[in-house]
């Protein structure tokens, strides 16, 4: 019973980590929403159109997205390793149960 509780706690921990890592993506998506332009506002007043700054901002944005993707992939690898370890644990557990009792030891009903 204790091993199932441990498996549950570790699964819950990974679920929480996954939810926290995906919450950053939703914030990023909301920040990048396209807003309809106002006819009275010119782009030069709103944004600095210096190409160097724009290119730097684009590079930083790409770098940030790449770092987030790497973090997500590392989390996915951790989750898959965790699942593999759980499956190995369960296989070992059930294999040990099967080797303790052979088919000769099992008696069906009253055979006197």
Coordinates of C-alpha atoms in Angstrom, one line a residue:
X1 CA 0.0 0.0 0.0
X2 CA 2.9 2.3 0.8
X3 CA 4.4 2.0 -2.7
X4 CA 1.1 3.1 -4.3
X5 CA 1.0 6.1 -2.1
X6 CA 4.6 7.0 -3.1
X7 CA 3.8 6.6 -6.7
X8 CA 0.7 8.8 -6.3
X9 CA 2.8 11.6 -4.5
X10 CA 5.5 11.5 -7.2
X11 CA 2.9 11.6 -10.0
X12 CA 1.2 14.5 -8.3
X13 CA 4.5 16.4 -8.1
X14 CA 5.1 15.9 -11.8
X15 CA 1.6 17.0 -12.6
X16 CA 2.1 20.2 -10.6
X17 CA 5.4 20.9 -12.3
X18 CA 3.9 20.3 -15.7
X19 CA 1.0 22.7 -14.9
X20 CA 3.4 25.4 -13.7
X21 CA 5.6 25.1 -16.8
X22 CA 2.6 25.3 -19.2
X23 CA 1.2 28.3 -17.3
X24 CA 4.1 30.4 -18.6
X25 CA 3.2 29.5 -22.2
X26 CA -0.3 30.8 -21.7
X27 CA 1.0 34.1 -20.3
X28 CA 3.4 34.4 -23.2
X29 CA 0.5 33.8 -25.7
X30 CA -1.6 36.5 -24.1
X31 CA 1.2 39.0 -24.2
X32 CA 1.6 38.4 -27.9
X33 CA -2.0 39.1 -28.8
X34 CA -2.5 41.3 -31.8
X35 CA -4.5 44.4 -31.1
X36 CA -6.4 46.2 -33.7
X37 CA -4.6 49.4 -34.7
X38 CA -6.0 52.8 -33.8
X39 CA -6.3 55.1 -36.8
X40 CA -5.2 58.1 -34.7
X41 CA -1.9 56.6 -33.5
X42 CA 1.0 56.3 -35.9
X43 CA 3.5 53.4 -35.5
X44 CA 6.4 55.8 -34.9
X45 CA 4.7 57.2 -31.8
X46 CA 4.0 53.8 -30.4
X47 CA 7.1 51.8 -31.3
X48 CA 10.7 52.7 -31.7
X49 CA 11.4 51.5 -35.3
X50 CA 15.1 51.3 -35.0
X51 CA 16.0 48.1 -36.9
X52 CA 18.9 47.2 -34.5
X53 CA 16.6 47.4 -31.5
X54 CA 13.9 45.5 -33.3
X55 CA 16.3 42.8 -34.4
X56 CA 17.7 42.5 -30.8
X57 CA 14.1 42.2 -29.5
X58 CA 13.4 39.5 -32.0
X59 CA 16.6 37.6 -31.1
X60 CA 15.7 37.8 -27.4
X61 CA 12.2 36.6 -28.1
X62 CA 13.5 33.7 -30.1
X63 CA 16.1 32.9 -27.4
X64 CA 13.4 33.0 -24.7
X65 CA 11.1 30.7 -26.7
X66 CA 14.0 28.3 -27.3
X67 CA 14.9 28.2 -23.6
X68 CA 11.3 27.6 -22.7
X69 CA 11.1 24.7 -25.2
X70 CA 14.3 23.2 -23.8
X71 CA 12.8 23.4 -20.3
X72 CA 9.6 21.8 -21.5
X73 CA 11.6 19.0 -23.2
X74 CA 13.6 18.4 -20.1
X75 CA 10.4 18.2 -18.1
X76 CA 9.0 15.7 -20.6
X77 CA 12.1 13.6 -20.4
X78 CA 11.8 13.6 -16.6
X79 CA 8.2 12.6 -16.8
X80 CA 9.0 9.7 -19.2
X81 CA 11.8 8.5 -17.0
X82 CA 9.5 8.6 -14.0
X83 CA 6.9 6.6 -15.9
X84 CA 9.6 4.1 -17.0
X85 CA 10.8 3.7 -13.4
X86 CA 7.2 3.2 -12.2
X87 CA 6.6 0.5 -14.9
X88 CA 9.9 -1.2 -13.9
X89 CA 8.9 -1.1 -10.3
X90 CA 5.5 -2.6 -11.0
X91 CA 6.9 -5.3 -13.3
X92 CA 9.5 -6.3 -10.6
X93 CA 6.7 -6.3 -8.0
X94 CA 4.4 -8.5 -9.9
X95 CA 7.3 -10.8 -11.1
X96 CA 8.4 -11.3 -7.5
X97 CA 4.8 -12.1 -6.6
X98 CA 4.6 -14.7 -9.4
X99 CA 7.8 -16.4 -8.5
X100 CA 6.8 -16.8 -4.9
X101 CA 3.8 -18.9 -5.8
X102 CA 4.1 -21.5 -8.4
X103 CA 1.1 -23.2 -10.1
X104 CA 1.5 -26.2 -7.8
X105 CA 0.9 -24.1 -4.7
X106 CA -2.4 -22.7 -5.9
X107 CA -5.4 -24.9 -5.0
X108 CA -8.8 -24.2 -6.5
X109 CA -11.7 -25.1 -4.2
X110 CA -11.7 -28.1 -1.8
X111 CA -10.0 -31.0 -3.5
X112 CA -10.0 -33.7 -0.7

